[in-house]
JSON list of C-alpha atoms in Angstrom, two decimals:
[
{"chain": "T", "resi": 26, "resn": "MET", "atom": "CA", "xyz": [17.04, 13.14, -58.63]},
{"chain": "T", "resi": 27, "resn": "TYR", "atom": "CA", "xyz": [15.56, 10.13, -60.40]},
{"chain": "T", "resi": 28, "resn": "GLU", "atom": "CA", "xyz": [14.73, 10.56, -64.09]},
{"chain": "T", "resi": 29, "resn": "PHE", "atom": "CA", "xyz": [11.23, 9.41, -64.98]},
{"chain": "T", "resi": 30, "resn": "LYS", "atom": "CA", "xyz": [12.25, 8.76, -68.59]},
{"chain": "T", "resi": 31, "resn": "LEU", "atom": "CA", "xyz": [15.20, 6.50, -67.70]},
{"chain": "T", "resi": 32, "resn": "VAL", "atom": "CA", "xyz": [13.15, 4.41, -65.26]},
{"chain": "T", "resi": 33, "resn": "ILE", "atom": "CA", "xyz": [10.28, 4.05, -67.70]},
{"chain": "T", "resi": 34, "resn": "GLU", "atom": "CA", "xyz": [12.65, 3.01, -70.51]},
{"chain": "T", "resi": 35, "resn": "LYS", "atom": "CA", "xyz": [13.89, 0.17, -68.30]},
{"chain": "T", "resi": 36, "resn": "LEU", "atom": "CA", "xyz": [10.33, -0.87, -67.61]},
{"chain": "T", "resi": 37, "resn": "LYS", "atom": "CA", "xyz": [9.66, -0.83, -71.34]},
{"chain": "T", "resi": 38, "resn": "ASP", "atom": "CA", "xyz": [12.63, -3.16, -71.90]},
{"chain": "T", "resi": 39, "resn": "ILE", "atom": "CA", "xyz": [11.22, -5.59, -69.32]},
{"chain": "T", "resi": 40, "resn": "ILE", "atom": "CA", "xyz": [7.73, -5.54, -70.80]},
{"chain": "T", "resi": 41, "resn": "SER", "atom": "CA", "xyz": [9.11, -5.81, -74.35]},
{"chain": "T", "resi": 42, "resn": "ALA", "atom": "CA", "xyz": [11.15, -8.89, -73.43]},
{"chain": "T", "resi": 43, "resn": "GLU", "atom": "CA", "xyz": [7.99, -10.54, -72.10]},
{"chain": "T", "resi": 44, "resn": "LYS", "atom": "CA", "xyz": [6.26, -9.78, -75.40]},
{"chain": "T", "resi": 45, "resn": "SER", "atom": "CA", "xyz": [9.09, -11.23, -77.52]},
{"chain": "T", "resi": 46, "resn": "GLY", "atom": "CA", "xyz": [10.53, -7.90, -78.56]},
{"chain": "T", "resi": 47, "resn": "THR", "atom": "CA", "xyz": [7.27, -6.16, -79.40]},
{"chain": "T", "resi": 48, "resn": "LYS", "atom": "CA", "xyz": [7.56, -2.37, -79.29]},
{"chain": "T", "resi": 49, "resn": "VAL", "atom": "CA", "xyz": [6.23, -1.00, -76.03]},
{"chain": "T", "resi": 50, "resn": "PHE", "atom": "CA", "xyz": [4.62, 2.41, -75.55]},
{"chain": "T", "resi": 51, "resn": "ASP", "atom": "CA", "xyz": [3.87, 4.58, -72.54]},
{"chain": "T", "resi": 52, "resn": "LYS", "atom": "CA", "xyz": [0.31, 3.26, -72.46]},
{"chain": "T", "resi": 53, "resn": "ASP", "atom": "CA", "xyz": [1.67, -0.28, -72.05]},
{"chain": "T", "resi": 54, "resn": "VAL", "atom": "CA", "xyz": [3.77, 0.80, -69.07]},
{"chain": "T", "resi": 55, "resn": "ALA", "atom": "CA", "xyz": [0.78, 2.60, -67.57]},
{"chain": "T", "resi": 56, "resn": "CYS", "atom": "CA", "xyz": [-1.28, -0.57, -67.99]},
{"chain": "T", "resi": 57, "resn": "ALA", "atom": "CA", "xyz": [1.47, -2.73, -66.41]},
{"chain": "T", "resi": 58, "resn": "LEU", "atom": "CA", "xyz": [1.60, -0.37, -63.43]},
{"chain": "T", "resi": 59, "resn": "ALA", "atom": "CA", "xyz": [-2.22, -0.19, -63.23]},
{"chain": "T", "resi": 60, "resn": "ILE", "atom": "CA", "xyz": [-2.15, 3.60, -63.65]},
{"chain": "T", "resi": 61, "resn": "PRO", "atom": "CA", "xyz": [-4.70, 5.44, -65.84]},
{"chain": "T", "resi": 62, "resn": "GLN", "atom": "CA", "xyz": [-3.06, 6.72, -69.04]},
{"chain": "T", "resi": 63, "resn": "THR", "atom": "CA", "xyz": [-4.01, 10.35, -68.34]},
{"chain": "T", "resi": 64, "resn": "THR", "atom": "CA", "xyz": [-2.52, 10.13, -64.84]},
{"chain": "T", "resi": 65, "resn": "PHE", "atom": "CA", "xyz": [0.61, 8.49, -66.22]},
{"chain": "T", "resi": 66, "resn": "ALA", "atom": "CA", "xyz": [0.99, 11.29, -68.81]},
{"chain": "T", "resi": 67, "resn": "THR", "atom": "CA", "xyz": [0.71, 13.92, -66.09]},
{"chain": "T", "resi": 68, "resn": "MET", "atom": "CA", "xyz": [3.30, 12.12, -63.91]},
{"chain": "T", "resi": 69, "resn": "LYS", "atom": "CA", "xyz": [5.66, 11.95, -66.88]},
{"chain": "T", "resi": 70, "resn": "LYS", "atom": "CA", "xyz": [5.27, 15.68, -67.53]},
{"chain": "T", "resi": 71, "resn": "ARG", "atom": "CA", "xyz": [6.02, 16.46, -63.86]},
{"chain": "T", "resi": 72, "resn": "ASN", "atom": "CA", "xyz": [8.82, 13.87, -63.60]},
{"chain": "T", "resi": 73, "resn": "SER", "atom": "CA", "xyz": [6.78, 12.33, -60.77]},
{"chain": "T", "resi": 74, "resn": "ILE", "atom": "CA", "xyz": [7.84, 8.69, -60.50]},
{"chain": "T", "resi": 75, "resn": "PRO", "atom": "CA", "xyz": [5.13, 6.28, -59.27]},
{"chain": "T", "resi": 76, "resn": "PHE", "atom": "CA", "xyz": [7.32, 4.55, -56.68]},
{"chain": "T", "resi": 77, "resn": "LYS", "atom": "CA", "xyz": [4.54, 2.54, -55.03]},
{"chain": "T", "resi": 78, "resn": "GLU", "atom": "CA", "xyz": [3.30, 1.09, -58.32]},
{"chain": "T", "resi": 79, "resn": "ILE", "atom": "CA", "xyz": [6.83, 0.36, -59.51]},
{"chain": "T", "resi": 80, "resn": "MET", "atom": "CA", "xyz": [7.68, -1.43, -56.25]},
{"chain": "T", "resi": 81, "resn": "GLU", "atom": "CA", "xyz": [4.57, -3.57, -56.59]},
{"chain": "T", "resi": 82, "resn": "PHE", "atom": "CA", "xyz": [5.50, -4.32, -60.22]},
{"chain": "T", "resi": 83, "resn": "CYS", "atom": "CA", "xyz": [9.04, -5.32, -59.20]},
{"chain": "T", "resi": 84, "resn": "ALA", "atom": "CA", "xyz": [7.72, -7.54, -56.41]},
{"chain": "T", "resi": 85, "resn": "MET", "atom": "CA", "xyz": [5.31, -9.28, -58.80]},
{"chain": "T", "resi": 86, "resn": "LYS", "atom": "CA", "xyz": [8.02, -9.78, -61.44]},
{"chain": "T", "resi": 87, "resn": "LYS", "atom": "CA", "xyz": [10.70, -10.66, -58.86]},
{"chain": "T", "resi": 88, "resn": "LEU", "atom": "CA", "xyz": [12.91, -7.81, -60.04]},
{"chain": "T", "resi": 89, "resn": "SER", "atom": "CA", "xyz": [15.53, -5.92, -58.04]},
{"chain": "T", "resi": 90, "resn": "ILE", "atom": "CA", "xyz": [14.36, -2.38, -57.47]},
{"chain": "T", "resi": 91, "resn": "ASN", "atom": "CA", "xyz": [18.00, -1.46, -56.78]},
{"chain": "T", "resi": 92, "resn": "TRP", "atom": "CA", "xyz": [18.85, -2.56, -60.32]},
{"chain": "T", "resi": 93, "resn": "LEU", "atom": "CA", "xyz": [15.95, -0.54, -61.72]},
{"chain": "T", "resi": 94, "resn": "PHE", "atom": "CA", "xyz": [16.90, 2.72, -60.01]},
{"chain": "T", "resi": 95, "resn": "PHE", "atom": "CA", "xyz": [20.63, 2.39, -59.32]},
{"chain": "T", "resi": 96, "resn": "ASP", "atom": "CA", "xyz": [21.95, -0.18, -61.83]},
{"chain": "T", "resi": 97, "resn": "GLN", "atom": "CA", "xyz": [23.13, -2.34, -58.93]},
{"chain": "T", "resi": 98, "resn": "ALA", "atom": "CA", "xyz": [23.58, -5.94, -60.03]},
{"chain": "T", "resi": 99, "resn": "VAL", "atom": "CA", "xyz": [21.87, -8.65, -58.00]},
{"chain": "T", "resi": 100, "resn": "ASP", "atom": "CA", "xyz": [25.19, -10.42, -57.32]},
{"chain": "T", "resi": 101, "resn": "MET", "atom": "CA", "xyz": [26.64, -7.24, -55.89]},
{"chain": "T", "resi": 102, "resn": "LEU", "atom": "CA", "xyz": [23.61, -6.79, -53.66]},
{"chain": "T", "resi": 103, "resn": "THR", "atom": "CA", "xyz": [23.98, -10.37, -52.39]},
{"chain": "T", "resi": 104, "resn": "VAL", "atom": "CA", "xyz": [27.62, -9.77, -51.50]},
{"chain": "T", "resi": 105, "resn": "GLU", "atom": "CA", "xyz": [26.73, -6.59, -49.63]},
{"chain": "T", "resi": 106, "resn": "THR", "atom": "CA", "xyz": [23.81, -8.24, -47.83]},
{"chain": "T", "resi": 107, "resn": "ASP", "atom": "CA", "xyz": [26.01, -11.14, -46.72]},
{"chain": "T", "resi": 108, "resn": "LYS", "atom": "CA", "xyz": [28.15, -8.65, -44.80]},
{"chain": "T", "resi": 109, "resn": "TYR", "atom": "CA", "xyz": [25.36, -8.36, -42.24]},
{"chain": "T", "resi": 110, "resn": "PHE", "atom": "CA", "xyz": [23.88, -10.72, -39.69]},
{"chain": "T", "resi": 111, "resn": "LYS", "atom": "CA", "xyz": [20.17, -10.57, -38.84]},
{"chain": "T", "resi": 112, "resn": "VAL", "atom": "CA", "xyz": [19.16, -11.32, -35.25]},
{"chain": "T", "resi": 113, "resn": "ARG", "atom": "CA", "xyz": [15.67, -11.48, -33.77]},
{"chain": "T", "resi": 114, "resn": "TYR", "atom": "CA", "xyz": [15.92, -9.49, -30.53]},
{"chain": "T", "resi": 115, "resn": "PHE", "atom": "CA", "xyz": [13.23, -10.06, -27.90]},
{"chain": "T", "resi": 116, "resn": "ALA", "atom": "CA", "xyz": [13.81, -6.87, -25.94]},
{"chain": "T", "resi": 117, "resn": "ASP", "atom": "CA", "xyz": [10.94, -7.57, -23.52]},
{"chain": "T", "resi": 118, "resn": "VAL", "atom": "CA", "xyz": [12.07, -11.12, -22.72]},
{"chain": "T", "resi": 119, "resn": "ARG", "atom": "CA", "xyz": [14.38, -11.55, -19.75]},
{"chain": "T", "resi": 120, "resn": "ALA", "atom": "CA", "xyz": [15.71, -15.01, -19.07]},
{"chain": "T", "resi": 121, "resn": "SER", "atom": "CA", "xyz": [16.39, -15.22, -15.40]},
{"chain": "T", "resi": 122, "resn": "ALA", "atom": "CA", "xyz": [19.77, -15.97, -13.99]},
{"chain": "T", "resi": 123, "resn": "GLY", "atom": "CA", "xyz": [18.10, -16.02, -10.60]},
{"chain": "T", "resi": 124, "resn": "GLY", "atom": "CA", "xyz": [14.34, -16.47, -10.47]},
{"chain": "T", "resi": 125, "resn": "GLY", "atom": "CA", "xyz": [11.43, -17.00, -12.85]},
{"chain": "T", "resi": 126, "resn": "ALA", "atom": "CA", "xyz": [10.99, -14.93, -16.01]},
{"chain": "T", "resi": 127, "resn": "PHE", "atom": "CA", "xyz": [8.75, -14.40, -19.00]},
{"chain": "T", "resi": 128, "resn": "ILE", "atom": "CA", "xyz": [8.34, -16.77, -21.92]},
{"chain": "T", "resi": 129, "resn": "PHE", "atom": "CA", "xyz": [9.11, -15.85, -25.53]},
{"chain": "T", "resi": 130, "resn": "ASP", "atom": "CA", "xyz": [6.37, -14.03, -27.41]},
{"chain": "T", "resi": 131, "resn": "GLU", "atom": "CA", "xyz": [5.97, -12.54, -30.89]},
{"chain": "T", "resi": 132, "resn": "ASN", "atom": "CA", "xyz": [7.12, -9.04, -29.92]},
{"chain": "T", "resi": 133, "resn": "TYR", "atom": "CA", "xyz": [10.60, -8.73, -31.35]},
{"chain": "T", "resi": 134, "resn": "GLU", "atom": "CA", "xyz": [12.69, -6.47, -33.53]},
{"chain": "T", "resi": 135, "resn": "VAL", "atom": "CA", "xyz": [15.15, -7.54, -36.20]},
{"chain": "T", "resi": 136, "resn": "LEU", "atom": "CA", "xyz": [18.67, -6.27, -35.62]},
{"chain": "T", "resi": 137, "resn": "THR", "atom": "CA", "xyz": [21.09, -6.00, -38.53]},
{"chain": "T", "resi": 138, "resn": "ILE", "atom": "CA", "xyz": [24.61, -6.33, -37.19]},
{"chain": "T", "resi": 139, "resn": "ASP", "atom": "CA", "xyz": [27.91, -6.22, -39.06]},
{"chain": "T", "resi": 140, "resn": "ARG", "atom": "CA", "xyz": [28.94, -9.85, -39.61]},
{"chain": "T", "resi": 141, "resn": "ARG", "atom": "CA", "xyz": [32.52, -9.06, -38.55]},
{"chain": "T", "resi": 142, "resn": "ILE", "atom": "CA", "xyz": [31.22, -8.04, -35.13]},
{"chain": "T", "resi": 143, "resn": "MET", "atom": "CA", "xyz": [28.99, -11.11, -34.87]},
{"chain": "T", "resi": 144, "resn": "GLU", "atom": "CA", "xyz": [31.90, -13.42, -35.75]},
{"chain": "T", "resi": 145, "resn": "ASN", "atom": "CA", "xyz": [33.65, -12.15, -32.64]},
{"chain": "T", "resi": 146, "resn": "VAL", "atom": "CA", "xyz": [30.51, -12.51, -30.53]},
{"chain": "T", "resi": 147, "resn": "VAL", "atom": "CA", "xyz": [29.18, -15.76, -32.01]},
{"chain": "T", "resi": 148, "resn": "PRO", "atom": "CA", "xyz": [32.18, -18.00, -32.80]},
{"chain": "T", "resi": 149, "resn": "PHE", "atom": "CA", "xyz": [30.16, -21.13, -33.55]},
{"chain": "T", "resi": 150, "resn": "GLY", "atom": "CA", "xyz": [29.14, -20.23, -37.11]},
{"chain": "T", "resi": 151, "resn": "SER", "atom": "CA", "xyz": [25.47, -20.29, -36.21]},
{"chain": "T", "resi": 152, "resn": "LYS", "atom": "CA", "xyz": [22.98, -18.79, -38.66]},
{"chain": "T", "resi": 153, "resn": "GLU", "atom": "CA", "xyz": [19.62, -18.73, -36.87]},
{"chain": "T", "resi": 154, "resn": "ILE", "atom": "CA", "xyz": [20.25, -16.53, -33.86]},
{"chain": "T", "resi": 155, "resn": "GLU", "atom": "CA", "xyz": [17.91, -14.88, -31.37]},
{"chain": "T", "resi": 156, "resn": "ALA", "atom": "CA", "xyz": [18.78, -12.46, -28.60]},
{"chain": "T", "resi": 157, "resn": "ILE", "atom": "CA", "xyz": [17.27, -11.85, -25.17]},
{"chain": "T", "resi": 158, "resn": "ASN", "atom": "CA", "xyz": [18.27, -10.10, -21.95]},
{"chain": "T", "resi": 159, "resn": "VAL", "atom": "CA", "xyz": [19.83, -11.58, -18.83]},
{"chain": "T", "resi": 160, "resn": "ASP", "atom": "CA", "xyz": [18.02, -10.87, -15.60]},
{"chain": "T", "resi": 161, "resn": "GLY", "atom": "CA", "xyz": [19.81, -11.55, -12.30]},
{"chain": "T", "resi": 162, "resn": "GLU", "atom": "CA", "xyz": [23.34, -12.28, -11.14]},
{"chain": "T", "resi": 163, "resn": "SER", "atom": "CA", "xyz": [23.45, -16.05, -10.69]},
{"chain": "T", "resi": 164, "resn": "MET", "atom": "CA", "xyz": [25.55, -16.53, -13.86]},
{"chain": "T", "resi": 165, "resn": "GLU", "atom": "CA", "xyz": [28.13, -13.92, -12.92]},
{"chain": "T", "resi": 166, "resn": "PRO", "atom": "CA", "xyz": [30.95, -13.46, -13.69]},
{"chain": "T", "resi": 167, "resn": "THR", "atom": "CA", "xyz": [30.24, -15.25, -17.00]},
{"chain": "T", "resi": 168, "resn": "LEU", "atom": "CA", "xyz": [27.04, -13.34, -17.77]},
{"chain": "T", "resi": 169, "resn": "GLN", "atom": "CA", "xyz": [26.31, -9.99, -16.20]},
{"chain": "T", "resi": 170, "resn": "ASP", "atom": "CA", "xyz": [22.88, -8.82, -15.10]},
{"chain": "T", "resi": 171, "resn": "GLY", "atom": "CA", "xyz": [21.39, -6.77, -17.95]},
{"chain": "T", "resi": 172, "resn": "SER", "atom": "CA", "xyz": [23.64, -8.14, -20.68]},
{"chain": "T", "resi": 173, "resn": "ILE", "atom": "CA", "xyz": [22.31, -9.55, -23.96]},
{"chain": "T", "resi": 174, "resn": "VAL", "atom": "CA", "xyz": [22.83, -13.17, -24.91]},
{"chain": "T", "resi": 175, "resn": "PHE", "atom": "CA", "xyz": [22.67, -14.70, -28.38]},
{"chain": "T", "resi": 176, "resn": "ILE", "atom": "CA", "xyz": [20.90, -18.05, -28.60]},
{"chain": "T", "resi": 177, "resn": "ASP", "atom": "CA", "xyz": [21.20, -20.76, -31.24]},
{"chain": "T", "resi": 178, "resn": "ARG", "atom": "CA", "xyz": [17.82, -22.49, -31.03]},
{"chain": "T", "resi": 179, "resn": "GLU", "atom": "CA", "xyz": [19.05, -25.44, -33.10]},
{"chain": "T", "resi": 180, "resn": "GLN", "atom": "CA", "xyz": [21.44, -26.46, -30.33]},
{"chain": "T", "resi": 181, "resn": "THR", "atom": "CA", "xyz": [19.37, -28.20, -27.66]},
{"chain": "T", "resi": 182, "resn": "ASN", "atom": "CA", "xyz": [21.58, -31.16, -26.75]},
{"chain": "T", "resi": 183, "resn": "ILE", "atom": "CA", "xyz": [22.48, -30.57, -23.11]},
{"chain": "T", "resi": 184, "resn": "ASN", "atom": "CA", "xyz": [25.10, -33.33, -23.24]},
{"chain": "T", "resi": 185, "resn": "LYS", "atom": "CA", "xyz": [27.39, -30.69, -24.75]},
{"chain": "T", "resi": 186, "resn": "ASP", "atom": "CA", "xyz": [29.11, -28.34, -22.36]},
{"chain": "T", "resi": 187, "resn": "GLY", "atom": "CA", "xyz": [27.80, -24.81, -22.35]},
{"chain": "T", "resi": 188, "resn": "ILE", "atom": "CA", "xyz": [25.13, -22.47, -21.09]},
{"chain": "T", "resi": 189, "resn": "TYR", "atom": "CA", "xyz": [21.53, -22.98, -22.17]},
{"chain": "T", "resi": 190, "resn": "VAL", "atom": "CA", "xyz": [18.25, -21.10, -22.07]},
{"chain": "T", "resi": 191, "resn": "ALA", "atom": "CA", "xyz": [15.52, -23.32, -20.69]},
{"chain": "T", "resi": 192, "resn": "SER", "atom": "CA", "xyz": [11.78, -22.88, -20.34]},
{"chain": "T", "resi": 193, "resn": "THR", "atom": "CA", "xyz": [10.42, -24.36, -17.12]},
{"chain": "T", "resi": 194, "resn": "THR", "atom": "CA", "xyz": [7.18, -24.31, -15.20]},
{"chain": "T", "resi": 195, "resn": "ALA", "atom": "CA", "xyz": [8.72, -21.50, -13.13]},
{"chain": "T", "resi": 196, "resn": "GLY", "atom": "CA", "xyz": [9.76, -19.38, -16.14]},
{"chain": "T", "resi": 197, "resn": "LEU", "atom": "CA", "xyz": [12.74, -18.89, -18.44]},
{"chain": "T", "resi": 198, "resn": "PHE", "atom": "CA", "xyz": [16.24, -19.56, -17.11]},
{"chain": "T", "resi": 199, "resn": "ILE", "atom": "CA", "xyz": [19.85, -19.23, -18.29]},
{"chain": "T", "resi": 200, "resn": "LYS", "atom": "CA", "xyz": [21.92, -21.96, -16.67]},
{"chain": "T", "resi": 201, "resn": "ARG", "atom": "CA", "xyz": [24.41, -24.71, -17.20]},
{"chain": "T", "resi": 202, "resn": "ILE", "atom": "CA", "xyz": [22.25, -27.80, -17.45]},
{"chain": "T", "resi": 203, "resn": "ARG", "atom": "CA", "xyz": [23.12, -31.37, -16.57]},
{"chain": "T", "resi": 204, "resn": "GLN", "atom": "CA", "xyz": [21.09, -34.57, -16.47]},
{"chain": "T", "resi": 205, "resn": "ARG", "atom": "CA", "xyz": [21.92, -36.73, -13.47]},
{"chain": "T", "resi": 206, "resn": "ALA", "atom": "CA", "xyz": [22.18, -40.51, -13.46]},
{"chain": "T", "resi": 207, "resn": "ASP", "atom": "CA", "xyz": [18.73, -40.70, -11.83]},
{"chain": "T", "resi": 208, "resn": "GLY", "atom": "CA", "xyz": [17.22, -38.76, -14.73]},
{"chain": "T", "resi": 209, "resn": "MET", "atom": "CA", "xyz": [16.67, -35.53, -12.82]},
{"chain": "T", "resi": 210, "resn": "ILE", "atom": "CA", "xyz": [17.78, -32.24, -14.42]},
{"chain": "T", "resi": 211, "resn": "GLU", "atom": "CA", "xyz": [20.09, -29.85, -12.61]},
{"chain": "T", "resi": 212, "resn": "LEU", "atom": "CA", "xyz": [20.18, -26.12, -13.30]},
{"chain": "T", "resi": 213, "resn": "ILE", "atom": "CA", "xyz": [23.65, -24.95, -12.31]},
{"chain": "T", "resi": 214, "resn": "SER", "atom": "CA", "xyz": [24.71, -21.34, -11.71]},
{"chain": "T", "resi": 215, "resn": "ASP", "atom": "CA", "xyz": [28.23, -19.99, -12.27]},
{"chain": "T", "resi": 216, "resn": "ASN", "atom": "CA", "xyz": [27.84, -17.76, -9.22]},
{"chain": "T", "resi": 217, "resn": "LYS", "atom": "CA", "xyz": [28.78, -20.06, -6.34]},
{"chain": "T", "resi": 218, "resn": "ALA", "atom": "CA", "xyz": [26.43, -18.18, -4.04]},
{"chain": "T", "resi": 219, "resn": "TYR", "atom": "CA", "xyz": [23.57, -20.00, -5.81]},
{"chain": "T", "resi": 220, "resn": "THR", "atom": "CA", "xyz": [23.01, -23.70, -5.22]},
{"chain": "T", "resi": 221, "resn": "PRO", "atom": "CA", "xyz": [21.95, -25.98, -8.10]},
{"chain": "T", "resi": 222, "resn": "GLU", "atom": "CA", "xyz": [18.23, -26.49, -8.64]},
{"chain": "T", "resi": 223, "resn": "THR", "atom": "CA", "xyz": [16.75, -29.88, -9.51]},
{"chain": "T", "resi": 224, "resn": "ILE", "atom": "CA", "xyz": [13.64, -30.44, -11.62]},
{"chain": "T", "resi": 225, "resn": "LEU", "atom": "CA", "xyz": [11.91, -33.29, -13.42]},
{"chain": "T", "resi": 226, "resn": "PRO", "atom": "CA", "xyz": [12.71, -33.83, -17.14]},
{"chain": "T", "resi": 227, "resn": "GLU", "atom": "CA", "xyz": [9.08, -33.22, -18.10]},
{"chain": "T", "resi": 228, "resn": "GLU", "atom": "CA", "xyz": [9.20, -29.81, -16.42]},
{"chain": "T", "resi": 229, "resn": "ILE", "atom": "CA", "xyz": [11.85, -28.38, -18.74]},
{"chain": "T", "resi": 230, "resn": "GLN", "atom": "CA", "xyz": [12.21, -27.55, -22.43]},
{"chain": "T", "resi": 231, "resn": "ILE", "atom": "CA", "xyz": [15.57, -26.48, -23.85]},
{"chain": "T", "resi": 232, "resn": "VAL", "atom": "CA", "xyz": [15.14, -23.30, -25.87]},
{"chain": "T", "resi": 233, "resn": "GLY", "atom": "CA", "xyz": [18.70, -23.19, -27.19]},
{"chain": "T", "resi": 234, "resn": "ARG", "atom": "CA", "xyz": [22.36, -22.82, -26.41]},
{"chain": "T", "resi": 235, "resn": "VAL", "atom": "CA", "xyz": [23.97, -19.47, -25.56]},
{"chain": "T", "resi": 236, "resn": "VAL", "atom": "CA", "xyz": [26.61, -18.88, -28.25]},
{"chain": "T", "resi": 237, "resn": "GLY", "atom": "CA", "xyz": [27.69, -15.37, -27.33]},
{"chain": "T", "resi": 238, "resn": "ASN", "atom": "CA", "xyz": [26.93, -12.28, -25.32]},
{"chain": "T", "resi": 239, "resn": "ILE", "atom": "CA", "xyz": [27.53, -8.56, -25.16]},
{"chain": "T", "resi": 240, "resn": "GLU", "atom": "CA", "xyz": [26.92, -6.00, -22.43]},
{"chain": "T", "resi": 241, "resn": "SER", "atom": "CA", "xyz": [24.42, -4.00, -24.52]},
{"chain": "T", "resi": 242, "resn": "LEU", "atom": "CA", "xyz": [23.47, -3.07, -28.07]}
]
């Protein structure tokens, strides 16, 4: 259980430092937290910590709430945070490995994945990664229908070998992409049952390069 007195003493230290060592009283803490003094006194008596007000105070002062409540140093928190990889996952977006599909929208969830796992899935050292679903079988056996692919949106140079996600007038596609000598763009499937498709350069926008995939999350 959190101790009201210990938390408030830390807040007093912070406020005192801002006032060049001036002694700080409960009323000063109440004022800093925008809590009426009578309400603050009642909360102290009941050991009822004003979490919402303290979080707002920490946000305004750019303080670590973990340090305030758990004595966790900022450097330690950074090390722990760096162990995880954040991925924007567009669960409703399916890039077609066969026919047309939906375009990216703002409906996504942020996945926090152990960095050790992501290093095995995403070997290119990419930092800004998004994930979508594969729809269709034209990229089999490389990418299975229903699997999840990780996309580096900074990699859009199709002169490099690899699989790319491309937005076209017909929808979103996952293909190997090659520009022919005549300037036309070919969308090439790994599944030999599908013939390459040809489109005009102005009809395609490269979303990013596929840097990894997993069957499901």
